[in-house]
Tab-separated table of C-alpha atoms in Angstrom:
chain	number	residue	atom	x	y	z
A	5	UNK	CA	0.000	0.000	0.000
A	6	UNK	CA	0.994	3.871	-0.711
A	7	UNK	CA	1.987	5.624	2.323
A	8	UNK	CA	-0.519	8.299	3.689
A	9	UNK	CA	-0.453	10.958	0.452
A	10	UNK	CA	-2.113	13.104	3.025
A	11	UNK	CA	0.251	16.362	4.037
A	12	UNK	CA	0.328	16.937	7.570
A	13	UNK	CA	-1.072	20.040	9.093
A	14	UNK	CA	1.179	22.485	8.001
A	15	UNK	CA	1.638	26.527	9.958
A	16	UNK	CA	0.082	29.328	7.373
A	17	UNK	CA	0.491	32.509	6.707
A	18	UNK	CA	-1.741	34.680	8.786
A	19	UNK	CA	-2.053	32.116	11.532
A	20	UNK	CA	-3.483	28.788	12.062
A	21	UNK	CA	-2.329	25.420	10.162
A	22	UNK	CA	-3.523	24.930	6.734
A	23	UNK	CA	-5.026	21.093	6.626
A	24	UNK	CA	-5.924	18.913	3.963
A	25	UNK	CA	-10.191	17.917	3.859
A	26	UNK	CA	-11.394	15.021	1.761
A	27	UNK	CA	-13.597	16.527	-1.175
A	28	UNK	CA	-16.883	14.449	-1.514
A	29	UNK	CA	-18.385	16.597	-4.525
A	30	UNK	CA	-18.186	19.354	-6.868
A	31	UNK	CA	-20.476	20.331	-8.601
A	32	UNK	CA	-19.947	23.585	-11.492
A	33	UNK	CA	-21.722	25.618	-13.818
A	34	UNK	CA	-19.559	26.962	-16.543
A	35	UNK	CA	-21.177	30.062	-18.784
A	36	UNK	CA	-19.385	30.745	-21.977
A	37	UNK	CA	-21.528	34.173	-24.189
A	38	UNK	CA	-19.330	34.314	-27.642
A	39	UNK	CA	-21.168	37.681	-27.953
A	40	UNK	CA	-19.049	39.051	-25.165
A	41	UNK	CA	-16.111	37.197	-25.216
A	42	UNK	CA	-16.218	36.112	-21.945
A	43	UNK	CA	-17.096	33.257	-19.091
A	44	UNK	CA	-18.195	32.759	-15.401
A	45	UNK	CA	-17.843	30.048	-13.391
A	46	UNK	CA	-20.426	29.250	-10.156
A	47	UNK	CA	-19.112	25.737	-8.189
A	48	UNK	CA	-19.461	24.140	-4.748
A	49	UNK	CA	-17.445	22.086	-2.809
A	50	UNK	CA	-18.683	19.140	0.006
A	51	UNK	CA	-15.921	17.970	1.782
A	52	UNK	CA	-15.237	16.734	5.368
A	53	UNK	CA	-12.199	17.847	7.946
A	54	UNK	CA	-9.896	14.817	8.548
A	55	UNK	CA	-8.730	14.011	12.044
A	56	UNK	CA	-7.311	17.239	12.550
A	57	UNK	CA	-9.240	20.682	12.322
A	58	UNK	CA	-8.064	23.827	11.042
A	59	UNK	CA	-8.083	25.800	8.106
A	60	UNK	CA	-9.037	23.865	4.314
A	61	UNK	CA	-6.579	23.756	1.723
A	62	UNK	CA	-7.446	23.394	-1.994
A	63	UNK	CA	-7.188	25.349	-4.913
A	64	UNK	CA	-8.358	27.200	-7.570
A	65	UNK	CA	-6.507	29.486	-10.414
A	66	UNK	CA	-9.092	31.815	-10.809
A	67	UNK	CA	-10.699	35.009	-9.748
A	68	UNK	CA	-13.222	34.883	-6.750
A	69	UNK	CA	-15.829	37.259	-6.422
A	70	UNK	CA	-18.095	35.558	-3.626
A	71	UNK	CA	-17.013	33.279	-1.185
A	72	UNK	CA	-19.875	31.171	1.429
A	73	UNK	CA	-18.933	28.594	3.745
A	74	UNK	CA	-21.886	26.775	4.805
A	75	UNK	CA	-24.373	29.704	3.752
A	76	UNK	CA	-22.231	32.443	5.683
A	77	UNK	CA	-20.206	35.354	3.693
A	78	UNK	CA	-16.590	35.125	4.049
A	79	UNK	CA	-15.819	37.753	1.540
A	80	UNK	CA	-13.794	37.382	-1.737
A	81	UNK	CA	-10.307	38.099	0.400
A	82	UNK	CA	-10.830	34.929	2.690
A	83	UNK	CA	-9.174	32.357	0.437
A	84	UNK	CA	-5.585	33.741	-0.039
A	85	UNK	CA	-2.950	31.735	-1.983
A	86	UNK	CA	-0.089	30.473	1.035
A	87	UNK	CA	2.778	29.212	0.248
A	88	UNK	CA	3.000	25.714	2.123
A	89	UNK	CA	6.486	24.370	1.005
A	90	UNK	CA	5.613	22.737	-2.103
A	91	UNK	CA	7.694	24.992	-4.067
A	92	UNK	CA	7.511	28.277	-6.786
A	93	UNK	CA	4.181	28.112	-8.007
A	94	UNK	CA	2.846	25.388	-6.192
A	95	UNK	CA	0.799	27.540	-3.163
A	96	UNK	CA	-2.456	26.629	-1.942
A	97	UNK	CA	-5.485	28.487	-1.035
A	98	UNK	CA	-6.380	28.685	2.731
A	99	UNK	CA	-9.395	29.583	4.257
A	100	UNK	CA	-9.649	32.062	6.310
A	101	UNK	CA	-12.241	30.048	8.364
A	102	UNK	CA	-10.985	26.808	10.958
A	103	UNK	CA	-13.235	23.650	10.981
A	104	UNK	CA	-13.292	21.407	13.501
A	105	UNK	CA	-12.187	17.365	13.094
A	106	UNK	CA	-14.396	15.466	11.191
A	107	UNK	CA	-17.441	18.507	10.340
A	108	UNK	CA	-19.078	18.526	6.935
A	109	UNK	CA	-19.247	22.116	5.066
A	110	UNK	CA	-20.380	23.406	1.936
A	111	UNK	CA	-17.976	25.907	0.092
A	112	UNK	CA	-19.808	27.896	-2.704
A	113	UNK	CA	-17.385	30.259	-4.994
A	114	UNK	CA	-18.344	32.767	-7.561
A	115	UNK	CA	-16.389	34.692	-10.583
A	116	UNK	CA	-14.898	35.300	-14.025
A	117	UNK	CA	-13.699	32.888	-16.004
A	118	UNK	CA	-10.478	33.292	-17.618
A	119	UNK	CA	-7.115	32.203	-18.235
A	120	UNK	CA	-5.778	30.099	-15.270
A	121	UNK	CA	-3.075	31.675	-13.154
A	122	UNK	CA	-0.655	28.759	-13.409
A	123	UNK	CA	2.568	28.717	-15.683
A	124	UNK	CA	2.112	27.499	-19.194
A	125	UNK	CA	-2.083	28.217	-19.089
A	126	UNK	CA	-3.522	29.122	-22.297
A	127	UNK	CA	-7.065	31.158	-22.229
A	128	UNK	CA	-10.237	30.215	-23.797
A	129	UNK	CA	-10.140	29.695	-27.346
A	130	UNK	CA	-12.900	32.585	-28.765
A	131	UNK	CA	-14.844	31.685	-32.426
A	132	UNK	CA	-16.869	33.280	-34.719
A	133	UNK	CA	-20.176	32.877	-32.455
A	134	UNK	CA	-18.447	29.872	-30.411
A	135	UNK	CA	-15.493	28.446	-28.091
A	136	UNK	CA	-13.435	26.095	-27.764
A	137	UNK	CA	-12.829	25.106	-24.526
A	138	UNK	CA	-10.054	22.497	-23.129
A	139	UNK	CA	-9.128	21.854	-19.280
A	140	UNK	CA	-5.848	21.227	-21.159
A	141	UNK	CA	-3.971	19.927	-18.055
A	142	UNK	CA	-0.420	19.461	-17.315
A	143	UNK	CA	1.565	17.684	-14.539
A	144	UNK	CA	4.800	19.742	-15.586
A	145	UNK	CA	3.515	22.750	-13.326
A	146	UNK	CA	1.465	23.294	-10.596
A	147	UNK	CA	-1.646	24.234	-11.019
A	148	UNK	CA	-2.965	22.810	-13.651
A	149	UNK	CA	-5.087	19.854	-13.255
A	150	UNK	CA	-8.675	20.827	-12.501
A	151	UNK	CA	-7.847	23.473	-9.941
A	152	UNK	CA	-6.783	25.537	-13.125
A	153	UNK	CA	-10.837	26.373	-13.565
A	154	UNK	CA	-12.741	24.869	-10.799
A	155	UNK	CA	-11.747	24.036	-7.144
A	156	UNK	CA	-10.115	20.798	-6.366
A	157	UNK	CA	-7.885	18.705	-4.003
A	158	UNK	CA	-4.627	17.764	-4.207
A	159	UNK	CA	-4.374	14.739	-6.769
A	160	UNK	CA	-5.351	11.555	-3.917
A	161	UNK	CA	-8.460	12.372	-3.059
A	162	UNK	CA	-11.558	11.078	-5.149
A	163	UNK	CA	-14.466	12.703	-5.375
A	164	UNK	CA	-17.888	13.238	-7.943
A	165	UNK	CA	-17.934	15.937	-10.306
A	166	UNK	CA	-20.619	17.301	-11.903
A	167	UNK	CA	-20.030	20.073	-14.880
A	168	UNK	CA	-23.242	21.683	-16.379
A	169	UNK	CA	-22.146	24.125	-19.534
A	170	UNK	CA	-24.329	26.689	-21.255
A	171	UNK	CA	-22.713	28.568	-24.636
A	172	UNK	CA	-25.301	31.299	-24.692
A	173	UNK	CA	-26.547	34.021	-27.380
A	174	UNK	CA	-25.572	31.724	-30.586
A	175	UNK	CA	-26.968	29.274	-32.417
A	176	UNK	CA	-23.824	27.756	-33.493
A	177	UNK	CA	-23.892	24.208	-32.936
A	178	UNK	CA	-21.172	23.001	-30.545
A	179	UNK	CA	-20.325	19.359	-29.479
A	180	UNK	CA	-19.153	18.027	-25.788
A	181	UNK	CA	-15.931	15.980	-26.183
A	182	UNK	CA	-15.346	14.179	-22.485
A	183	UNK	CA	-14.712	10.671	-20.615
A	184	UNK	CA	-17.683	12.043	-18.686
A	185	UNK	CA	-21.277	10.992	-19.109
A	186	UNK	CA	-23.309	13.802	-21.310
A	187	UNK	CA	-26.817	14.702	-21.153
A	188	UNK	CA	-27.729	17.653	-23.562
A	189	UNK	CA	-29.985	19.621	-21.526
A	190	UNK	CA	-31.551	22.175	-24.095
A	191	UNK	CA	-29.965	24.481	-26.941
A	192	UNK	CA	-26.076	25.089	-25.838
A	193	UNK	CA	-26.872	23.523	-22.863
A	194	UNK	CA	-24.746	20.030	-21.377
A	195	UNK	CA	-24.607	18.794	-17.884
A	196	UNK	CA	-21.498	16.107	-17.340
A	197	UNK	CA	-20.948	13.681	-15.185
A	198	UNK	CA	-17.877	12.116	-13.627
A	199	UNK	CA	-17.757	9.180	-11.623
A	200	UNK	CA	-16.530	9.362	-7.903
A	201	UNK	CA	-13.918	7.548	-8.558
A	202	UNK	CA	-11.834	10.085	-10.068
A	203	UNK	CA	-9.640	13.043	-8.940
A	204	UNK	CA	-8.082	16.178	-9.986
A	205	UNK	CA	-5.803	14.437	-12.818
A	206	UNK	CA	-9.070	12.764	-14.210
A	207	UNK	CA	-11.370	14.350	-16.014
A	208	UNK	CA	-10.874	15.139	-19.996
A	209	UNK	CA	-13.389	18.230	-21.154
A	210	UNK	CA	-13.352	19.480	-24.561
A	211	UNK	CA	-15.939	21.975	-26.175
A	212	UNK	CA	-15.660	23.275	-29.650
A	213	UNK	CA	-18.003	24.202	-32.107
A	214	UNK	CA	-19.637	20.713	-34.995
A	215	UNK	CA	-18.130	22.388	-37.771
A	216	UNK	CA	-14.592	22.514	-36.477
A	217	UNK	CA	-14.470	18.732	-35.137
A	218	UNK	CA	-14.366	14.893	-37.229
A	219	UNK	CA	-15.059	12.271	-35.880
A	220	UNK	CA	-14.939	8.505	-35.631
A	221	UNK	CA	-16.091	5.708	-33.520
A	222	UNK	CA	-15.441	1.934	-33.320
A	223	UNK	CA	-15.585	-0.754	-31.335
A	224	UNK	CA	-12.741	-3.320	-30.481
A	225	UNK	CA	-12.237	-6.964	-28.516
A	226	UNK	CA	-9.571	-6.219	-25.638
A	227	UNK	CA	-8.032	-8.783	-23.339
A	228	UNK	CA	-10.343	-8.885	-19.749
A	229	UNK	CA	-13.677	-7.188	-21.127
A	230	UNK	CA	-16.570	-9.011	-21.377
A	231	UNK	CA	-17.902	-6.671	-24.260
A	232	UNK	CA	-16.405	-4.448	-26.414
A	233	UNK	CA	-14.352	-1.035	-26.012
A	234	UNK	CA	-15.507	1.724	-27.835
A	235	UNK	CA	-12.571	3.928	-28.860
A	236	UNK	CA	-13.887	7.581	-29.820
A	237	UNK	CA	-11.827	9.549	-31.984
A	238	UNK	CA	-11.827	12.892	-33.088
A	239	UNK	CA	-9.776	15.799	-34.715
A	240	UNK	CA	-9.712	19.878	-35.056
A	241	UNK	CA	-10.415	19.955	-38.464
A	242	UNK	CA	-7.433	22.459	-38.927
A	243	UNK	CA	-5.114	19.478	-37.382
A	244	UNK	CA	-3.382	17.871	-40.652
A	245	UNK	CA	-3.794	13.730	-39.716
A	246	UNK	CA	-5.381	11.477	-40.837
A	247	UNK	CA	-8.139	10.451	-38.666
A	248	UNK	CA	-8.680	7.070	-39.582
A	249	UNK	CA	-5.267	5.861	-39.402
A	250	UNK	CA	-5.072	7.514	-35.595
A	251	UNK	CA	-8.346	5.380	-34.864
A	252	UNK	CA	-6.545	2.173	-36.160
A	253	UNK	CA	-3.121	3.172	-34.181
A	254	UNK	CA	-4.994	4.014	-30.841
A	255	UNK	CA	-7.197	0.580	-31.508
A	256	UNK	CA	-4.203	-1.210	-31.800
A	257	UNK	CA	-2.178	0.112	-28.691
A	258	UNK	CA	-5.687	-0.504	-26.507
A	259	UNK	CA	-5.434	-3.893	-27.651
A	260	UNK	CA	-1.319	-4.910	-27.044
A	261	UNK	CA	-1.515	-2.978	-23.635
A	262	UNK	CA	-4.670	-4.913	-22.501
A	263	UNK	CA	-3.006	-8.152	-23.589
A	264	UNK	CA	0.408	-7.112	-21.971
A	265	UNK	CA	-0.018	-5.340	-18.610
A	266	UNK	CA	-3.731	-6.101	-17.636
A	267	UNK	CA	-7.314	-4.698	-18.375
A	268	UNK	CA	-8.643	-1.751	-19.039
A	269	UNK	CA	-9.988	0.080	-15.928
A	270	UNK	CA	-11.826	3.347	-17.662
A	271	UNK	CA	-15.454	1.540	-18.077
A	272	UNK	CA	-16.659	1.226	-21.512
A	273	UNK	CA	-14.803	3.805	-23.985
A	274	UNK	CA	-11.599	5.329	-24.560
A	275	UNK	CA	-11.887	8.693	-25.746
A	276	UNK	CA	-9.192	10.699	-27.877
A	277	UNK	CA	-8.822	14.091	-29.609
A	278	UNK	CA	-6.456	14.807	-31.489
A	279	UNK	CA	-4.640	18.121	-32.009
A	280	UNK	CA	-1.457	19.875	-33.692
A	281	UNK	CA	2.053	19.808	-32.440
A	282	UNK	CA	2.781	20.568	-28.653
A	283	UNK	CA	-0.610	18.936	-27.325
A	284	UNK	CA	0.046	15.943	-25.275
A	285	UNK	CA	-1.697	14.932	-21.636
A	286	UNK	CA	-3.437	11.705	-20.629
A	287	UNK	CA	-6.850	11.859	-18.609
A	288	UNK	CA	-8.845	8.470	-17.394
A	289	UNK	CA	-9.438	6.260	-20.309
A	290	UNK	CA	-8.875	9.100	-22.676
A	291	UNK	CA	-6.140	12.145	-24.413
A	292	UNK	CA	-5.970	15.126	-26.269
A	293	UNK	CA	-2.354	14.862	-28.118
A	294	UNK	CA	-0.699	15.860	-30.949
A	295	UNK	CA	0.061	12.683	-33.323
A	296	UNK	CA	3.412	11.894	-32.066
A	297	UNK	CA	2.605	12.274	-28.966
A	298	UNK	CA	-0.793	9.543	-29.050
A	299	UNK	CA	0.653	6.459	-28.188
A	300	UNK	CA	2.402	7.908	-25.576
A	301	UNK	CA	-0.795	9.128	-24.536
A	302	UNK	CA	-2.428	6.053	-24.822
A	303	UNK	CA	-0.091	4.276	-22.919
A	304	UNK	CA	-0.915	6.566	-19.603
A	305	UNK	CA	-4.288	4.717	-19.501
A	306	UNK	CA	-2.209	2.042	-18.007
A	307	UNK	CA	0.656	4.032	-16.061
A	308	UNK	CA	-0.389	7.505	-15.072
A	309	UNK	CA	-4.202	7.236	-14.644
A	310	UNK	CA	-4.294	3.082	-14.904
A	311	UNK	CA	-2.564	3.076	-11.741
A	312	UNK	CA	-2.676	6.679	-10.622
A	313	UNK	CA	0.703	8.432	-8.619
A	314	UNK	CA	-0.662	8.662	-4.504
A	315	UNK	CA	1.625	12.240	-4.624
A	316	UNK	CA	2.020	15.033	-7.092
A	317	UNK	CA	6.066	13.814	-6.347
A	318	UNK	CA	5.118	10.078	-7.602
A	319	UNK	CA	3.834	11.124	-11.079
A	320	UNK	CA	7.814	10.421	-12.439
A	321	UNK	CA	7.159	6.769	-12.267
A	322	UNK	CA	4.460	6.768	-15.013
A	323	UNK	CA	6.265	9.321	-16.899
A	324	UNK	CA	9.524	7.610	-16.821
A	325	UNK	CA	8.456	4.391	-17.633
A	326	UNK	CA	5.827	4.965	-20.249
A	327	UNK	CA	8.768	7.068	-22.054
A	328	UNK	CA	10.974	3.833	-21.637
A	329	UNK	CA	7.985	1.519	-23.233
A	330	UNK	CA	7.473	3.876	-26.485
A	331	UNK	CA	9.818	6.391	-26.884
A	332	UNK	CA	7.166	9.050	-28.340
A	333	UNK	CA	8.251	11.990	-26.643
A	334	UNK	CA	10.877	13.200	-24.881
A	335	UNK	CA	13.174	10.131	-23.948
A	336	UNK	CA	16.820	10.240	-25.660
A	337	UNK	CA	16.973	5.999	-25.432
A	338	UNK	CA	15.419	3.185	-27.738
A	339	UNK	CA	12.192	2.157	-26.607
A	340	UNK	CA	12.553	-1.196	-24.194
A	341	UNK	CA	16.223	-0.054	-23.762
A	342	UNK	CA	18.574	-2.420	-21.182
A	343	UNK	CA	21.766	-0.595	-20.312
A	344	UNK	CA	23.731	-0.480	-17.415
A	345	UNK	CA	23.324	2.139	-15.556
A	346	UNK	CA	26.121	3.042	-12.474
A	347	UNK	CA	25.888	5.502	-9.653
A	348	UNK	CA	28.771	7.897	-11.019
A	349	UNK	CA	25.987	10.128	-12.794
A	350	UNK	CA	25.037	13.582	-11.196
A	351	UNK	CA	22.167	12.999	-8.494
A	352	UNK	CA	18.774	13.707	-9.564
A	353	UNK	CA	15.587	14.304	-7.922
A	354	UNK	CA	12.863	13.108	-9.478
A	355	UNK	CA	10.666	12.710	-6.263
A	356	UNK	CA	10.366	15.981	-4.773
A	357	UNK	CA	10.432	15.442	-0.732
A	358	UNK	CA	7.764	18.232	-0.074
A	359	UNK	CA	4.577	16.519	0.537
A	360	UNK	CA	2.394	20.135	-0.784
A	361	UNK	CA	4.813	19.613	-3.726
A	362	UNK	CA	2.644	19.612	-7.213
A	363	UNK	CA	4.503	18.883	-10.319
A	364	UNK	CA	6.611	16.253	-12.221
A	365	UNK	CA	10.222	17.238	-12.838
A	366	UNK	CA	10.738	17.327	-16.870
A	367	UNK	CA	13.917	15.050	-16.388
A	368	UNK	CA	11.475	12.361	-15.548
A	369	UNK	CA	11.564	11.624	-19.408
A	370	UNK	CA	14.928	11.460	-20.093
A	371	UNK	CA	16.937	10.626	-16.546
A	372	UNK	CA	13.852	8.682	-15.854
A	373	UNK	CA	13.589	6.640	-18.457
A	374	UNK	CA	17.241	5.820	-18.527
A	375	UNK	CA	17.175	4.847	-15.131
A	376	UNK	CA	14.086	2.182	-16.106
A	377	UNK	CA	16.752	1.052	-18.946
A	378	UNK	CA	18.963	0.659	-15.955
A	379	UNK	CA	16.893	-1.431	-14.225
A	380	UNK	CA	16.016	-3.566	-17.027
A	381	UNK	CA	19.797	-4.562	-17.255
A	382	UNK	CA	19.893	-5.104	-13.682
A	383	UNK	CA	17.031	-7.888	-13.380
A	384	UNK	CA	17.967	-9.260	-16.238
A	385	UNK	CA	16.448	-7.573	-19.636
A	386	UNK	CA	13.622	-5.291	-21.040
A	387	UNK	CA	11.073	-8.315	-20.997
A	388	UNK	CA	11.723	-9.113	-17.583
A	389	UNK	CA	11.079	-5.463	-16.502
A	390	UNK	CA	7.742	-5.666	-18.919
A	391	UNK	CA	6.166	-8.174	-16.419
A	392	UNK	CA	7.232	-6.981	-13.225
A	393	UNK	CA	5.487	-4.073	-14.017
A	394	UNK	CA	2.448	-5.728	-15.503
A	395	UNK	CA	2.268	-7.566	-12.283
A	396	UNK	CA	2.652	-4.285	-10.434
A	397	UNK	CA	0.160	-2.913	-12.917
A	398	UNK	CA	-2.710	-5.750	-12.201
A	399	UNK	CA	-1.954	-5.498	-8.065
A	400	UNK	CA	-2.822	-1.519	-8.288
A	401	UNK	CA	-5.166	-1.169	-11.234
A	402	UNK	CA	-7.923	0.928	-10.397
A	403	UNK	CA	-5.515	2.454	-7.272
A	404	UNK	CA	-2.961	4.295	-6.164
A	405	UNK	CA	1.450	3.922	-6.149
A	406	UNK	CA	4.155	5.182	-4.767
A	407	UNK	CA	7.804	5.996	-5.300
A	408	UNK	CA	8.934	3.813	-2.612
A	409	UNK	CA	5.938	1.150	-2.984
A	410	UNK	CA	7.664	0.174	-6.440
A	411	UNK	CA	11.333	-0.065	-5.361
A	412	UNK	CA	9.759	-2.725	-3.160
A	413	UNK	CA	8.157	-4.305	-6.075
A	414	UNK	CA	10.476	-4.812	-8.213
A	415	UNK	CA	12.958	-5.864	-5.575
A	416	UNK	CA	10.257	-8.880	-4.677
A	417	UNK	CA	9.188	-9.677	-8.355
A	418	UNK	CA	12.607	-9.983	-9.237
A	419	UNK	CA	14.714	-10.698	-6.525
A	420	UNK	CA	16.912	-7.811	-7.360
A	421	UNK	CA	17.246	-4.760	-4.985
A	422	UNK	CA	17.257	-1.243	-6.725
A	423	UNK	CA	17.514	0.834	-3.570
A	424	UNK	CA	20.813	2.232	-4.556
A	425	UNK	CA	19.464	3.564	-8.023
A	426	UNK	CA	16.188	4.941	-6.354
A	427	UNK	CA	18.628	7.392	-3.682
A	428	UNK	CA	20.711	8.711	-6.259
A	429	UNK	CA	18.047	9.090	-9.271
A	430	UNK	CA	14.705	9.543	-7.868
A	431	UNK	CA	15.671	10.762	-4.155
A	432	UNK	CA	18.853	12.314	-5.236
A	433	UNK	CA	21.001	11.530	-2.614
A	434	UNK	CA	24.713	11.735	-3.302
């Protein structure tokens, strides 16, 4: 099992410690007018205090105008962004408010929608009488999972979300791209569902207007299903790929993964959208990605949100290795590589020790997936290290991992310790 990913109750600015709550619900209304140029967002927030009372930390990257906590005012001050060790960027906002251990609350937030105050955001994408809208998140910088537009939790906590959208004053057809369940609810109106089961990293939510999207659905036989997987494809129609032959890729990378590491755990579809150069992130059982970065993507349905990192600081491991298994993006080896690797290399940290800490370092490509080649040569070759981490892969599916918790795995599977390779290239101890 994953040790606690729960911080501990941490001193904050202004007074008071700043304490982790477990997020039950969330429930948003998101109001795009094309007319305007502009968007508001109304959510709420159920959660219960843990053991230990004091004042809730989550987040959110946008503007507040109205802040209630359980039907009382607090003002649009009495969430301020702290800085909680997690490092630049990665601050949470406290309440100004302390609960006691184990209360329920409501948290209801009002304001403007716009560009997320995180590093590397990009703003809603304005049309002709439409949007396009993308959560387009990132695990490169804080910030910028869901808390980038609504409030969230750090990444381990599950929780329901519930997203109703309304594209007002056009008559523009638009269509609702998600790994959510969508009801349309009247002209340029959606509400979407997500199940409890997911978390901050989860959700995929794409809007854009009929004309501008292709499409393509099929279905496909994968190892461990009883029925079929439908595998939902689609493309900006100014992206230059060919959408059929991305279908038939993603089909057949659904179907070797199944058969190699275990089943699919994302219910009955696997949703993709495909988009120019630069795009690449990997949601539950679905992407949006540039071509070469899609079966990179893909892969992450097994490693990265398959089995999910407990931490923000565990999120290397699926990085790392799914660069190591297909050498799409940013790894400098052959994919499957099995080199030697020694402990004369420069120390790395690819598990930052901060437990508020809330982003994967980029050398978790590239170190990372070198040290995975190193591993492979240590336990005896690239296939062994293929089934020790299916077997890792069909013990967690569905749950949660850890930096440490996979050290220990691969030092049982195989019989091989790798505890001297984890301090200097994930912990980077000298």
């Amino acid at each position: 099992m994953p040790s606690s990913p729960v911080p501990p109750p941490t001193p904050a600015e202004g007074g008071g410690v700043a304490v982790t709550v477990d997020v039950t619900e969330v429930t948003a209304s998101l109001r795009f007018d094309p007319a305007t140029r502009s968007a508001t967002q109304r959510s709420a927030v159920r959660f219960t205090a843990g053991g230990d009372g004091g004042r809730p930390a989550l987040d959110l990257r946008q503007y507040v105008e109205s802040i209630h906590l359980d039907g009382h005012d607090l003002g649009a001050e009495a969430w301020p962004v702290t800085d909680l060790g997690g490092g630049p960027g990665a601050g949470m906002r406290v309440l100004e408010a302390v609960v006691e251990p184990a209360s329920t609350h409501l948290l209801e937030l009002e304001g403007p929608l716009d560009t997320p105050h995180a590093e590397g955001a990009v703003p809603i994408g304005w049309r002709n009488r439409g949007v396009r809208f993308d959560l387009w998140m990132s695990d490169l910088r804080p910030g910028r999972y869901l808390e980038s537009w609504l409030p969230a939790p750090l990444p381990h906590d599950r929780f329901a979300l519930t997203v109703r959208l309304e594209i007002a004053g056009t008559d523009r057809p638009h269509v609702v791209l998600t790994n959510g369940a969508v009801r349309q609810e009247g002209e340029g109106m959606w509400r979407v569902e997500f199940p409890p089961t997911f978390t901050s990293l989860s959700p995929m939510l794409v809007v854009a207007p009929v004309d501008e999207v292709e499409q393509r659905s099929t279905t496909v036989e994968v190892a461990g299903r009883p029925a079929p997987l439908r595998v939902r494809t689609s493309k900006m129609a100014e992206v230059d790929a060919d959408l059929a032959a991305c279908e038939e890729d993603v089909v057949g990378w659904v179907t070797h993964n199944a058969a190699r590491y275990g089943p699919w755990a994302h219910g009955d579809a696997m949703t993709v959208v495909v988009w120019g150069p630069g795009r690449g992130m990997e949601y539950d059982g679905a992407t949006t990605a540039s071509v070469g970065a899609l079966e990179h993507e893909v892969f992450h349905s097994w490693f990265g949100r398959g089995v999910k990192p407990a931490h923000a600081s565990d999120g290397w491991i699926d990085e790392a290795f799914t660069s190591w298994a297909t050498s799409t993006r940013r790894s400098e080896g052959p994919r499957f590589a099995a080199e030697e690797l020694g402990l004369d290399d420069e120390p790395v940290v690819l598990c930052p020790p901060s437990p508020w800490s809330r982003h994967t370092p980029i050398e978790s490509y590239t170190v990372g997936s070198r040290l995975f080649a190193g591993v492979a040569a240590r336990i005896g070759g690239a296939d062994r290290l293929r089934s020790a981490m299916a077997a890792y892969y069909r013990a967690n599916a569905g749950g949660f991992v850890d930096t440490d918790g996979l050290a220990e795995h691969l030092r049982v599977w195989s019989g091989v310790g790798v505890g001297d390779l984890w301090s200097r290239y994930v912990h980077g101890r000298a």
